[in-house]
Short mmCIF file of C-alpha atoms in Angstrom, two decimals:
data_model
loop_
_atom_site.label_atom_id
_atom_site.label_comp_id
_atom_site.label_asym_id
_atom_site.label_seq_id
_atom_site.Cartn_x
_atom_site.Cartn_y
_atom_site.Cartn_z
CA MET A 107 -210.22 -170.23 -66.84
CA THR A 108 -206.77 -169.64 -68.30
CA VAL A 109 -204.03 -167.60 -66.65
CA GLU A 110 -204.41 -164.97 -69.37
CA GLU A 111 -208.15 -164.72 -68.69
CA LEU A 112 -207.42 -164.35 -64.98
CA LYS A 113 -204.89 -161.59 -65.66
CA GLU A 114 -207.45 -159.76 -67.78
CA TRP A 115 -210.13 -160.13 -65.11
CA TYR A 116 -207.85 -158.81 -62.36
CA LYS A 117 -206.96 -155.70 -64.38
CA ASN A 118 -210.37 -154.21 -63.49
CA ALA A 119 -211.21 -156.18 -60.36
CA PRO A 120 -212.37 -154.12 -57.38
CA ALA A 121 -210.28 -154.65 -54.28
CA PRO A 122 -212.27 -156.18 -51.44
CA GLU A 123 -212.09 -154.77 -47.95
CA MET A 124 -208.95 -156.07 -46.27
CA PRO A 125 -208.06 -158.33 -44.58
CA VAL A 126 -209.61 -161.31 -46.37
CA GLN A 127 -209.45 -164.85 -45.00
CA LEU A 128 -209.46 -166.99 -48.18
CA ASP A 129 -209.25 -170.25 -46.26
CA GLU A 130 -208.00 -171.54 -42.93
CA ALA A 131 -204.36 -171.04 -44.00
CA THR A 132 -204.51 -167.94 -46.21
CA LYS A 133 -205.09 -164.43 -44.91
CA VAL A 134 -204.65 -161.57 -47.39
CA ASN A 135 -203.78 -158.14 -45.98
CA ASP A 136 -202.75 -156.36 -49.20
CA PHE A 137 -204.82 -157.04 -52.32
CA ASN A 138 -202.41 -155.49 -54.83
CA HIS A 139 -199.44 -157.35 -53.39
CA PHE A 140 -201.44 -160.60 -53.39
CA VAL A 141 -202.35 -160.27 -57.07
CA THR A 142 -198.91 -159.11 -58.21
CA SER A 143 -196.98 -161.75 -56.27
CA HIS A 144 -199.25 -164.56 -57.44
CA PHE A 145 -198.96 -163.63 -61.12
CA ASP A 146 -195.19 -163.14 -60.74
CA GLY A 147 -194.98 -166.62 -59.23
CA ILE A 148 -197.05 -168.13 -62.02
CA ASP A 149 -194.89 -166.46 -64.66
CA ALA A 150 -191.67 -167.63 -62.96
CA ALA A 151 -192.77 -171.23 -62.34
CA LYS A 152 -191.26 -173.76 -64.69
CA VAL A 153 -193.40 -176.69 -63.56
CA GLU A 154 -197.17 -176.67 -63.92
CA MET A 155 -197.59 -178.28 -60.50
CA THR A 156 -196.08 -175.24 -58.77
CA LYS A 157 -198.45 -172.88 -60.59
CA GLN A 158 -201.68 -174.56 -59.52
CA PRO A 159 -201.80 -173.43 -55.86
CA LEU A 160 -201.27 -169.83 -56.99
CA ILE A 161 -204.01 -170.13 -59.61
CA ASN A 162 -206.34 -171.72 -57.05
CA ARG A 163 -205.90 -168.82 -54.62
CA LEU A 164 -206.50 -166.28 -57.39
CA LEU A 165 -209.69 -168.13 -58.33
CA LYS A 166 -210.84 -168.17 -54.67
CA MET A 167 -210.29 -164.41 -54.44
CA LYS A 168 -212.17 -163.91 -57.73
CA LEU A 169 -215.16 -165.91 -56.41
CA LEU A 170 -215.14 -163.91 -53.18
CA ILE A 171 -215.10 -160.60 -55.07
CA GLU A 172 -217.87 -161.71 -57.44
CA ALA A 173 -220.01 -162.90 -54.54
CA ASN A 174 -219.81 -159.46 -52.94
CA LEU A 175 -220.50 -157.31 -56.01
#
C-alpha cells in the first residue's frame, strides 16, 4: 500500500476506542494526533529508511481498525 493510498484510507477511517496498544512499545492515546503526526513525519522525511517505521505503525492501526469493524 502506498503512502497516498494510506492517506486516502485514513480520511474516512473510524477512530478506535482509545487508548490502543499497537505493540509492546507503542500506546496511542489520541487517534487524530497519531495520524497527523505520522503523516507529517513521512512528508518531512528525506530518507526512505526513516519513513518505514511510521508507515508500519499506520498499517498496524489500519489492521486493528479493520479487524474491529
